[in-house]
Coordinates of N, CA and C in Angstrom, one line a residue:
Chain A
M6 N 219.5 -7.4 136.6 CA 219.6 -6.0 137.0 C 218.6 -5.1 136.1
P7 N 217.7 -4.5 136.8 CA 216.7 -3.7 136.0 C 217.3 -2.5 135.4
D8 N 216.8 -2.1 134.2 CA 217.3 -1.0 133.5 C 216.9 0.3 134.0
E9 N 215.8 0.4 134.7 CA 215.2 1.6 135.2 C 216.0 2.1 136.4
P10 N 216.6 3.2 136.4 CA 217.4 3.7 137.5 C 216.6 4.0 138.8
V11 N 217.1 3.7 139.9 CA 216.4 4.1 141.2 C 216.5 5.6 141.3
G12 N 215.6 6.2 142.1 CA 215.5 7.6 142.2 C 216.8 8.2 142.7
C13 N 217.3 7.8 143.8 CA 218.6 8.3 144.3 C 219.3 7.2 145.1
A14 N 220.6 7.4 145.3 CA 221.4 6.4 146.0 C 220.9 6.3 147.4
K15 N 220.7 5.0 147.8 CA 220.2 4.8 149.1 C 220.9 3.6 149.8
P16 N 221.5 3.9 151.0 CA 222.0 2.8 151.8 C 220.8 2.0 152.2
T17 N 220.9 0.7 152.3 CA 219.8 -0.1 152.8 C 219.6 0.0 154.3
G18 N 220.7 0.5 154.9 CA 220.6 0.6 156.4 C 221.2 -0.7 157.1
T19 N 221.4 -1.7 156.3 CA 222.0 -2.9 156.8 C 223.4 -3.2 156.1
V20 N 224.1 -4.2 156.6 CA 225.3 -4.5 155.9 C 225.0 -5.5 154.8
I21 N 226.0 -5.6 153.9 CA 225.9 -6.5 152.8 C 225.6 -7.9 153.2
G22 N 224.6 -8.5 152.5 CA 224.2 -9.9 152.7 C 223.1 -10.0 153.8
E23 N 222.7 -8.9 154.3 CA 221.6 -9.0 155.3 C 220.4 -8.2 154.9
T24 N 219.2 -8.6 155.2 CA 218.0 -7.8 154.9 C 217.5 -7.3 156.2
A25 N 217.0 -6.0 156.1 CA 216.6 -5.4 157.4 C 215.3 -6.1 157.8
D26 N 215.2 -6.3 159.1 CA 213.9 -6.7 159.7 C 213.0 -5.5 159.7
P27 N 211.8 -5.7 159.0 CA 210.9 -4.5 158.8 C 210.5 -3.9 160.2
D28 N 210.3 -4.7 161.2 CA 209.8 -4.1 162.5 C 210.9 -3.3 163.1
E29 N 212.1 -3.9 163.1 CA 213.3 -3.2 163.6 C 213.6 -1.9 162.9
K30 N 213.4 -1.9 161.6 CA 213.6 -0.7 160.8 C 212.7 0.5 161.3
N31 N 211.4 0.1 161.5 CA 210.5 1.2 162.0 C 211.0 1.8 163.3
E32 N 211.4 0.9 164.2 CA 211.9 1.4 165.5 C 213.0 2.4 165.4
N33 N 213.9 2.1 164.4 CA 215.1 3.0 164.2 C 214.8 4.3 163.5
E34 N 213.6 4.4 162.9 CA 213.3 5.5 162.1 C 212.9 6.7 163.0
S35 N 213.5 7.8 162.8 CA 213.1 9.0 163.5 C 212.0 9.8 162.7
E36 N 211.6 10.9 163.2 CA 210.5 11.6 162.5 C 210.9 12.1 161.1
E37 N 212.2 12.4 160.9 CA 212.7 12.8 159.6 C 212.9 11.6 158.7
G38 N 212.6 10.4 159.2 CA 212.9 9.2 158.3 C 214.3 8.8 158.4
E39 N 215.1 9.4 159.2 CA 216.5 9.0 159.3 C 216.6 7.7 160.0
K40 N 217.5 6.8 159.5 CA 217.6 5.5 160.1 C 219.0 5.4 160.8
N41 N 219.1 4.5 161.7 CA 220.4 4.3 162.3 C 221.2 3.4 161.4
M42 N 221.9 4.1 160.5 CA 222.7 3.4 159.5 C 223.9 2.7 160.0
V43 N 224.2 1.6 159.4 CA 225.4 0.9 159.7 C 226.6 1.7 159.1
M44 N 227.6 2.0 159.8 CA 228.7 2.8 159.2 C 229.8 1.9 158.8
A45 N 230.6 2.3 157.8 CA 231.7 1.5 157.3 C 232.9 1.5 158.4
R46 N 233.5 0.4 158.6 CA 234.7 0.3 159.4 C 235.5 -0.9 159.0
V47 N 236.8 -0.8 159.1 CA 237.6 -2.0 158.6 C 237.3 -3.2 159.5
G48 N 237.3 -4.3 158.9 CA 237.0 -5.5 159.7 C 235.5 -5.8 159.8
G49 N 234.7 -4.8 159.4 CA 233.2 -5.0 159.5 C 232.6 -5.2 158.1
K50 N 231.4 -5.7 158.1 CA 230.7 -5.8 156.8 C 230.4 -4.5 156.2
A51 N 230.5 -4.4 154.9 CA 230.3 -3.1 154.2 C 228.8 -2.8 154.2
P52 N 228.5 -1.5 154.5 CA 227.1 -1.1 154.4 C 226.6 -1.3 153.0
D53 N 225.4 -1.9 152.9 CA 224.9 -2.2 151.6 C 224.2 -1.0 151.0
F54 N 224.1 -0.9 149.7 CA 223.3 0.2 149.1 C 222.8 -0.1 147.8
E55 N 221.8 0.6 147.3 CA 221.3 0.5 146.0 C 221.4 1.9 145.4
A56 N 221.9 2.0 144.1 CA 222.1 3.3 143.6 C 222.1 3.3 142.0
P57 N 221.7 4.5 141.5 CA 221.8 4.6 140.0 C 223.3 4.7 139.5
A58 N 223.5 4.2 138.4 CA 224.9 4.3 137.9 C 224.9 4.4 136.3
Y59 N 226.0 5.0 135.8 CA 226.2 5.0 134.4 C 227.2 3.9 134.1
H60 N 226.9 3.0 133.2 CA 227.8 1.8 132.9 C 227.7 1.5 131.4
K61 N 228.9 1.8 130.7 CA 229.0 1.5 129.3 C 227.9 2.0 128.4
G62 N 227.5 3.2 128.6 CA 226.5 3.7 127.7 C 225.0 3.6 128.2
A63 N 224.8 2.9 129.3 CA 223.5 2.7 129.8 C 223.3 3.2 131.3
F64 N 222.1 3.6 131.6 CA 221.8 3.9 133.0 C 221.3 2.6 133.7
V65 N 221.9 2.2 134.8 CA 221.6 1.0 135.4 C 221.4 1.2 136.9
N66 N 220.9 0.1 137.6 CA 220.9 0.1 139.1 C 222.1 -0.8 139.6
V67 N 222.7 -0.3 140.6 CA 223.8 -1.1 141.2 C 223.4 -1.4 142.7
K68 N 223.5 -2.7 143.0 CA 223.3 -3.1 144.4 C 224.6 -3.7 144.9
L69 N 225.2 -3.2 146.0 CA 226.4 -3.7 146.5 C 226.3 -5.2 146.8
S70 N 225.2 -5.7 147.4 CA 225.1 -7.1 147.8 C 225.1 -8.0 146.6
D71 N 224.9 -7.5 145.4 CA 225.0 -8.3 144.2 C 226.4 -8.8 143.9
Y72 N 227.4 -8.1 144.6 CA 228.8 -8.3 144.4 C 229.4 -9.3 145.4
L73 N 228.5 -9.8 146.3 CA 229.0 -10.8 147.3 C 229.6 -12.0 146.5
G74 N 230.7 -12.5 147.1 CA 231.5 -13.5 146.4 C 232.6 -13.0 145.5
K75 N 232.7 -11.7 145.4 CA 233.7 -11.1 144.6 C 234.5 -10.0 145.5
W76 N 235.7 -9.8 145.1 CA 236.4 -8.6 145.7 C 235.9 -7.4 145.0
V77 N 235.7 -6.3 145.8 CA 235.2 -5.1 145.3 C 236.1 -3.9 145.7
L78 N 236.4 -3.1 144.8 CA 237.2 -1.9 145.0 C 236.2 -0.7 144.9
L79 N 235.8 -0.1 146.0 CA 234.8 0.9 146.0 C 235.5 2.3 146.2
C80 N 235.4 3.1 145.2 CA 236.2 4.4 145.2 C 235.3 5.6 145.2
F81 N 235.4 6.4 146.2 CA 234.7 7.7 146.3 C 235.7 8.7 145.8
Y82 N 235.2 9.8 145.1 CA 236.1 10.9 144.6 C 235.2 12.1 144.6
P83 N 235.9 13.3 144.7 CA 235.1 14.6 144.8 C 234.2 14.9 143.7
G84 N 234.6 14.7 142.4 CA 233.7 15.1 141.4 C 234.3 14.9 140.0
D85 N 233.4 14.6 139.0 CA 233.7 14.5 137.6 C 234.3 15.9 137.2
F86 N 235.2 15.8 136.2 CA 235.8 17.0 135.6 C 236.7 17.8 136.6
T87 N 237.1 17.1 137.7 CA 238.1 17.8 138.6 C 239.5 17.3 138.1
F88 N 240.5 17.8 138.7 CA 241.8 17.7 138.0 C 242.8 16.7 138.5
V89 N 242.5 16.1 139.7 CA 243.5 15.2 140.2 C 243.0 13.7 140.0
Chain B
M222 N 240.6 8.2 138.3 CA 239.7 7.2 137.7 C 240.4 6.6 136.5
S223 N 241.0 7.4 135.7 CA 241.7 6.9 134.5 C 242.9 6.0 134.8
A224 N 243.5 6.3 136.0 CA 244.6 5.5 136.5 C 244.2 4.1 136.8
V225 N 243.0 4.0 137.4 CA 242.4 2.7 137.8 C 242.0 2.0 136.5
A226 N 241.4 2.7 135.6 CA 241.0 2.1 134.3 C 242.2 1.5 133.6
G227 N 243.3 2.1 133.7 CA 244.5 1.6 133.0 C 245.0 0.3 133.6
R228 N 244.6 0.0 134.8 CA 245.0 -1.3 135.4 C 243.8 -2.2 135.6
F229 N 242.7 -1.9 134.9 CA 241.4 -2.6 135.1 C 241.6 -4.1 134.8
D230 N 242.3 -4.4 133.7 CA 242.5 -5.8 133.2 C 243.2 -6.6 134.3
E231 N 244.2 -6.0 134.9 CA 244.9 -6.6 136.0 C 244.0 -6.8 137.2
L232 N 243.2 -5.9 137.5 CA 242.3 -6.0 138.7 C 241.3 -7.1 138.4
Q233 N 240.8 -7.2 137.1 CA 239.8 -8.3 136.8 C 240.5 -9.6 136.9
K234 N 241.8 -9.7 136.5 CA 242.5 -11.0 136.6 C 242.6 -11.4 138.1
L235 N 242.6 -10.4 139.0 CA 242.7 -10.7 140.4 C 241.3 -11.0 141.0
G236 N 240.3 -10.9 140.1 CA 238.9 -11.1 140.5 C 238.3 -9.9 141.3
V237 N 238.8 -8.7 141.0 CA 238.3 -7.5 141.6 C 237.4 -6.7 140.7
E238 N 236.2 -6.4 141.2 CA 235.2 -5.6 140.5 C 235.4 -4.1 141.1
V239 N 235.1 -3.2 140.2 CA 235.3 -1.8 140.6 C 234.0 -1.0 140.6
L240 N 233.8 -0.2 141.6 CA 232.6 0.8 141.6 C 233.2 2.1 141.9
S241 N 232.9 3.2 141.1 CA 233.3 4.5 141.5 C 232.1 5.3 141.9
V242 N 232.2 6.2 142.9 CA 231.1 7.0 143.4 C 231.5 8.5 143.5
S243 N 230.6 9.3 143.0 CA 230.7 10.8 143.3 C 229.3 11.3 143.4
T244 N 229.2 12.6 143.8 CA 227.9 13.2 143.9 C 227.3 13.7 142.6
D245 N 228.1 13.5 141.5 CA 227.6 13.8 140.2 C 226.4 12.9 139.7
S246 N 225.6 13.4 138.9 CA 224.5 12.6 138.4 C 225.0 11.6 137.3
V247 N 224.1 10.7 137.0 CA 224.5 9.7 135.9 C 224.7 10.4 134.6
F248 N 224.0 11.6 134.4 CA 224.1 12.3 133.1 C 225.5 12.9 133.0
V249 N 226.0 13.5 134.2 CA 227.3 14.1 134.2 C 228.4 13.0 134.0
H250 N 228.2 11.8 134.7 CA 229.1 10.7 134.5 C 229.2 10.3 133.0
K251 N 228.1 10.3 132.4 CA 228.1 9.9 130.9 C 228.9 10.9 130.1
I252 N 228.7 12.2 130.3 CA 229.5 13.1 129.5 C 230.9 13.2 129.9
W253 N 231.3 13.0 131.1 CA 232.7 13.0 131.6 C 233.4 11.8 130.9
E254 N 232.7 10.7 131.0 CA 233.3 9.4 130.4 C 233.5 9.6 128.9
E255 N 232.4 10.1 128.2 CA 232.5 10.2 126.8 C 233.5 11.3 126.3
E256 N 233.5 12.5 127.0 CA 234.3 13.6 126.5 C 235.7 13.6 127.0
E257 N 236.0 13.1 128.2 CA 237.3 13.2 128.7 C 238.0 11.8 129.0
L258 N 237.3 11.0 129.9 CA 238.0 9.8 130.3 C 238.3 8.9 129.2
S259 N 237.4 8.8 128.2 CA 237.6 7.9 127.0 C 238.9 8.4 126.2
Q260 N 239.3 9.6 126.4 CA 240.5 10.1 125.7 C 241.7 9.8 126.5
M261 N 241.5 9.4 127.8 CA 242.7 9.1 128.7 C 242.9 7.6 128.9
T262 N 241.9 6.8 128.4 CA 242.0 5.4 128.7 C 241.7 4.7 127.4
K263 N 242.2 3.4 127.4 CA 242.0 2.6 126.1 C 240.6 2.4 125.7
N264 N 239.8 1.9 126.7 CA 238.4 1.5 126.4 C 237.4 2.3 127.3
G265 N 237.8 3.5 127.7 CA 236.8 4.2 128.6 C 236.7 3.6 130.0
I266 N 235.7 4.0 130.7 CA 235.5 3.4 132.0 C 234.6 2.2 132.0
P267 N 235.2 1.0 132.3 CA 234.5 -0.2 132.2 C 233.6 -0.6 133.3
W268 N 233.6 0.1 134.4 CA 232.8 -0.2 135.6 C 231.6 0.7 135.8
P269 N 230.6 0.4 136.6 CA 229.5 1.3 136.9 C 230.0 2.5 137.6
M270 N 229.6 3.7 137.1 CA 230.0 5.0 137.8 C 228.7 5.4 138.6
V271 N 228.8 5.3 139.9 CA 227.6 5.4 140.7 C 227.3 6.9 141.0
A272 N 226.1 7.3 141.0 CA 225.6 8.7 141.3 C 225.1 8.7 142.7
D273 N 225.7 9.6 143.6 CA 225.4 9.7 145.0 C 225.0 11.1 145.3
G274 N 224.0 11.7 144.5 CA 223.7 13.1 144.6 C 223.5 13.7 146.0
A275 N 222.8 12.9 146.8 CA 222.5 13.5 148.2 C 223.6 13.1 149.2
G276 N 224.6 12.4 148.7 CA 225.7 12.0 149.7 C 225.3 10.9 150.6
N277 N 224.2 10.2 150.3 CA 223.7 9.2 151.3 C 224.8 8.0 151.4
L278 N 225.4 7.7 150.3 CA 226.4 6.6 150.4 C 227.7 7.1 151.1
G279 N 228.1 8.3 150.7 CA 229.2 8.9 151.3 C 229.1 9.0 152.9
R280 N 227.9 9.3 153.3 CA 227.7 9.4 154.8 C 227.9 8.1 155.5
V281 N 227.4 7.0 155.0 CA 227.6 5.8 155.7 C 229.0 5.2 155.6
Y282 N 229.7 5.7 154.5 CA 231.1 5.3 154.4 C 232.1 6.4 155.0
G283 N 231.5 7.4 155.6 CA 232.3 8.4 156.4 C 233.1 9.3 155.5
V284 N 232.7 9.5 154.3 CA 233.5 10.3 153.4 C 232.8 11.6 152.8
Y285 N 231.5 11.8 153.3 CA 230.8 12.9 152.8 C 231.2 14.2 153.5
D286 N 231.5 15.2 152.7 CA 231.9 16.5 153.2 C 230.7 17.4 153.2
E287 N 230.0 17.5 154.3 CA 228.7 18.3 154.3 C 228.9 19.7 153.9
A288 N 230.0 20.4 154.3 CA 230.2 21.8 154.0 C 230.3 22.0 152.5
N289 N 230.9 21.1 151.8 CA 231.2 21.3 150.3 C 230.2 20.4 149.4
G290 N 229.5 19.6 150.1 CA 228.5 18.8 149.3 C 229.1 17.8 148.4
V291 N 230.3 17.3 148.7 CA 231.0 16.3 147.9 C 231.5 15.1 148.8
N292 N 231.8 14.0 148.1 CA 232.5 12.9 148.8 C 234.0 13.1 148.6
I293 N 234.7 13.1 149.7 CA 236.2 13.2 149.6 C 236.7 11.8 149.1
R294 N 238.0 11.8 148.9 CA 238.6 10.5 148.3 C 238.6 9.4 149.4
G295 N 237.9 8.3 149.0 CA 237.9 7.2 149.9 C 237.9 5.9 149.1
R296 N 238.8 5.0 149.5 CA 239.0 3.8 148.8 C 238.8 2.6 149.8
F297 N 237.8 1.7 149.4 CA 237.5 0.6 150.3 C 237.7 -0.7 149.6
L298 N 238.4 -1.6 150.2 CA 238.6 -2.9 149.6 C 237.8 -3.9 150.3
I299 N 236.8 -4.5 149.6 CA 235.8 -5.3 150.3 C 236.0 -6.8 149.8
D300 N 236.1 -7.7 150.7 CA 236.4 -9.1 150.3 C 235.1 -9.9 149.9
P301 N 235.2 -11.1 149.4 CA 234.1 -11.8 148.9 C 233.0 -12.1 149.9
D302 N 233.3 -12.0 151.2 CA 232.3 -12.1 152.3 C 231.6 -10.8 152.6
G303 N 232.0 -9.7 151.9 CA 231.4 -8.4 152.2 C 232.1 -7.6 153.3
V304 N 233.3 -8.1 153.8 CA 234.0 -7.5 154.8 C 235.0 -6.5 154.3
I305 N 235.0 -5.2 154.8 CA 235.9 -4.2 154.4 C 237.3 -4.6 155.0
Q306 N 238.2 -4.9 154.1 CA 239.6 -5.3 154.6 C 240.5 -4.1 154.7
A307 N 240.3 -3.1 153.9 CA 241.2 -1.9 153.9 C 240.4 -0.6 153.5
M308 N 240.8 0.5 154.0 CA 240.2 1.7 153.6 C 241.3 2.8 153.6
E309 N 241.2 3.8 152.7 CA 242.1 4.9 152.6 C 241.3 6.1 152.3
V310 N 241.3 7.1 153.2 CA 240.5 8.3 153.0 C 241.5 9.5 153.0
M311 N 241.3 10.4 151.9 CA 242.2 11.5 151.7 C 241.4 12.7 151.4
T312 N 241.9 13.9 151.7 CA 241.3 15.1 151.3 C 241.6 15.3 149.7
P313 N 240.8 16.1 149.1 CA 240.8 16.1 147.6 C 242.1 16.5 146.9
P314 N 243.0 17.3 147.4 CA 244.1 17.7 146.5 C 245.1 16.7 146.1
V315 N 245.1 15.6 146.8 CA 246.2 14.5 146.5 C 245.5 13.3 146.0
G316 N 245.9 12.8 144.9 CA 245.4 11.6 144.3 C 246.0 10.3 145.0
R317 N 245.3 9.2 144.7 CA 245.8 7.9 145.2 C 246.8 7.3 144.2
K318 N 247.3 6.1 144.7 CA 248.2 5.4 143.8 C 247.7 4.0 143.6
I319 N 247.3 3.6 142.4 CA 246.7 2.4 142.2 C 247.6 1.2 142.5
E320 N 248.9 1.4 142.3 CA 249.9 0.3 142.6 C 249.8 -0.1 144.1
E321 N 249.5 0.8 145.0 CA 249.4 0.5 146.4 C 248.1 -0.4 146.6
T322 N 247.0 0.0 145.9 CA 245.8 -0.7 146.0 C 246.0 -2.2 145.5
I323 N 246.7 -2.3 144.4 CA 246.9 -3.7 143.8 C 247.8 -4.5 144.8
R324 N 248.8 -3.8 145.4 CA 249.7 -4.5 146.4 C 248.8 -5.1 147.5
Q325 N 247.9 -4.2 148.0 CA 247.0 -4.7 149.1 C 246.1 -5.8 148.7
V326 N 245.6 -5.8 147.4 CA 244.8 -6.9 146.9 C 245.6 -8.2 147.0
H327 N 246.8 -8.2 146.5 CA 247.6 -9.4 146.5 C 247.8 -9.8 148.0
A328 N 248.1 -8.9 148.9 CA 248.4 -9.2 150.3 C 247.1 -9.8 151.0
F329 N 246.0 -9.2 150.8 CA 244.8 -9.7 151.5 C 244.3 -11.0 150.9
Q330 N 244.5 -11.2 149.6 CA 244.2 -12.4 148.9 C 245.0 -13.6 149.4
L331 N 246.3 -13.3 149.7 CA 247.2 -14.3 150.2 C 246.8 -14.7 151.6
V332 N 246.5 -13.7 152.4 CA 246.1 -14.0 153.8 C 244.8 -14.8 153.8
R333 N 243.9 -14.5 152.9 CA 242.6 -15.2 152.8 C 242.9 -16.6 152.4
K334 N 243.7 -16.8 151.4 CA 244.0 -18.1 150.8 C 244.6 -19.0 151.9
T335 N 245.5 -18.5 152.7 CA 246.1 -19.3 153.8 C 245.3 -19.3 155.0
K336 N 244.1 -18.8 155.0 CA 243.2 -18.7 156.1 C 243.9 -18.1 157.4
G337 N 244.7 -17.1 157.1 CA 245.4 -16.4 158.2 C 246.6 -17.0 158.7
A338 N 247.0 -18.2 158.1 CA 248.3 -18.8 158.6 C 249.5 -18.0 158.2
E339 N 249.4 -17.2 157.2 CA 250.5 -16.3 156.8 C 250.0 -14.9 156.9
A340 N 251.0 -14.0 157.2 CA 250.7 -12.6 157.3 C 251.8 -11.8 156.5
C341 N 251.4 -10.7 156.0 CA 252.3 -9.9 155.2 C 252.9 -8.8 156.0
P342 N 254.3 -8.8 156.2 CA 254.9 -7.8 157.0 C 255.0 -6.4 156.3
A343 N 255.4 -5.4 157.0 CA 255.5 -4.0 156.4 C 256.3 -4.1 155.1
G344 N 255.9 -3.4 154.1 CA 256.6 -3.3 152.9 C 256.5 -4.5 152.0
W345 N 255.7 -5.5 152.4 CA 255.5 -6.7 151.6 C 255.1 -6.4 150.2
E346 N 255.7 -7.1 149.3 CA 255.3 -7.1 147.9 C 255.1 -8.6 147.5
P347 N 254.3 -8.9 146.4 CA 254.1 -10.2 146.0 C 255.5 -10.9 145.7
G348 N 255.6 -12.1 146.2 CA 256.9 -12.9 146.0 C 257.8 -12.8 147.2
M349 N 257.6 -11.8 148.1 CA 258.4 -11.7 149.3 C 258.0 -12.7 150.4
T350 N 258.9 -12.8 151.3 CA 258.6 -13.7 152.5 C 257.4 -13.2 153.3
T351 N 256.6 -14.2 153.7 CA 255.5 -13.9 154.6 C 255.9 -14.3 156.0
L352 N 255.1 -13.9 156.9 CA 255.4 -14.4 158.3 C 254.3 -15.5 158.6
K353 N 254.7 -16.5 159.5 CA 253.8 -17.5 159.9 C 253.6 -17.3 161.4
P354 N 252.6 -16.5 161.8 CA 252.4 -16.2 163.2 C 252.1 -17.4 164.0
G355 N 252.7 -17.5 165.2 CA 252.5 -18.6 166.1 C 253.6 -18.5 167.2
P356 N 253.5 -19.5 168.1 CA 254.4 -19.4 169.3 C 255.9 -19.4 168.9
D357 N 256.3 -20.1 167.8 CA 257.7 -20.1 167.4 C 258.2 -18.8 166.8
L358 N 257.3 -17.9 166.4 CA 257.7 -16.7 165.8 C 257.9 -15.5 166.8
V359 N 257.3 -15.8 168.1 CA 257.4 -14.7 169.1 C 258.8 -14.3 169.4
G360 N 259.2 -13.1 169.3 CA 260.5 -12.6 169.6 C 261.5 -13.0 168.5
K361 N 261.1 -13.7 167.5 CA 262.0 -14.2 166.5 C 261.8 -13.7 165.1
V362 N 261.0 -12.6 165.0 CA 260.6 -12.1 163.7 C 261.9 -11.6 163.0
W363 N 262.9 -11.1 163.8 CA 264.2 -10.6 163.2 C 264.9 -11.7 162.5
K364 N 264.7 -13.0 162.8 CA 265.4 -14.0 162.1 C 264.9 -14.2 160.7
V365 N 263.6 -13.9 160.5 CA 263.0 -14.1 159.1 C 262.7 -12.9 158.4
W366 N 262.7 -11.7 159.1 CA 262.3 -10.5 158.4 C 263.1 -9.3 159.0
Q367 N 263.6 -8.4 158.1 CA 264.2 -7.2 158.5 C 263.6 -6.0 157.7
P368 N 263.5 -4.9 158.3 CA 263.0 -3.7 157.6 C 264.0 -3.4 156.4
Q369 N 263.5 -2.9 155.3 CA 264.4 -2.5 154.2 C 265.1 -1.2 154.4

């Protein structure tokens, strides 16, 4: 895992364990660079992503597909320093 | 987050890795962890706290609130094949309960271990009777299971 954080959190556009076909990716890209992203649904493969993270004192990169072979609890929440 | 951190050892024993995501930057994560969460947990937050500033991850997981620029509460349980087995999405004012997540981990791991030969009925807790779906069980669930 490289130490240098990625610029911002990016879904890869594919599900975990798959790499995007470069040709297909271009076809799906609109003028704004928006891609037809795979959306999360139960029973489907999780959308893969790469993102910067803070982990035990260091800034790291996290890639969801690196967790293949393990159970993962992925928790979204509204914000740090909120009360619930 | 601190509630999950309190049960982290148990989750690790079950082979579960944790990732938390909000739209805060990694800098904010660092200070929140150091200033507050470390005071509420034994060893601070042991998992990567992901920064999703633009809500890109929240969007593909269906939890990004465009109007407020935040990710609402969403919990996804992903199995070793990368398949989402469970999700729970809630508006911000109500927190989750980690015990329910752990119960679901036990249940989905049992189903996976038995390759689907056993299923966990409503209200199932570890140690309780499971159902064995098949022709013999049709119309006979009442013989092996009753609601509590």
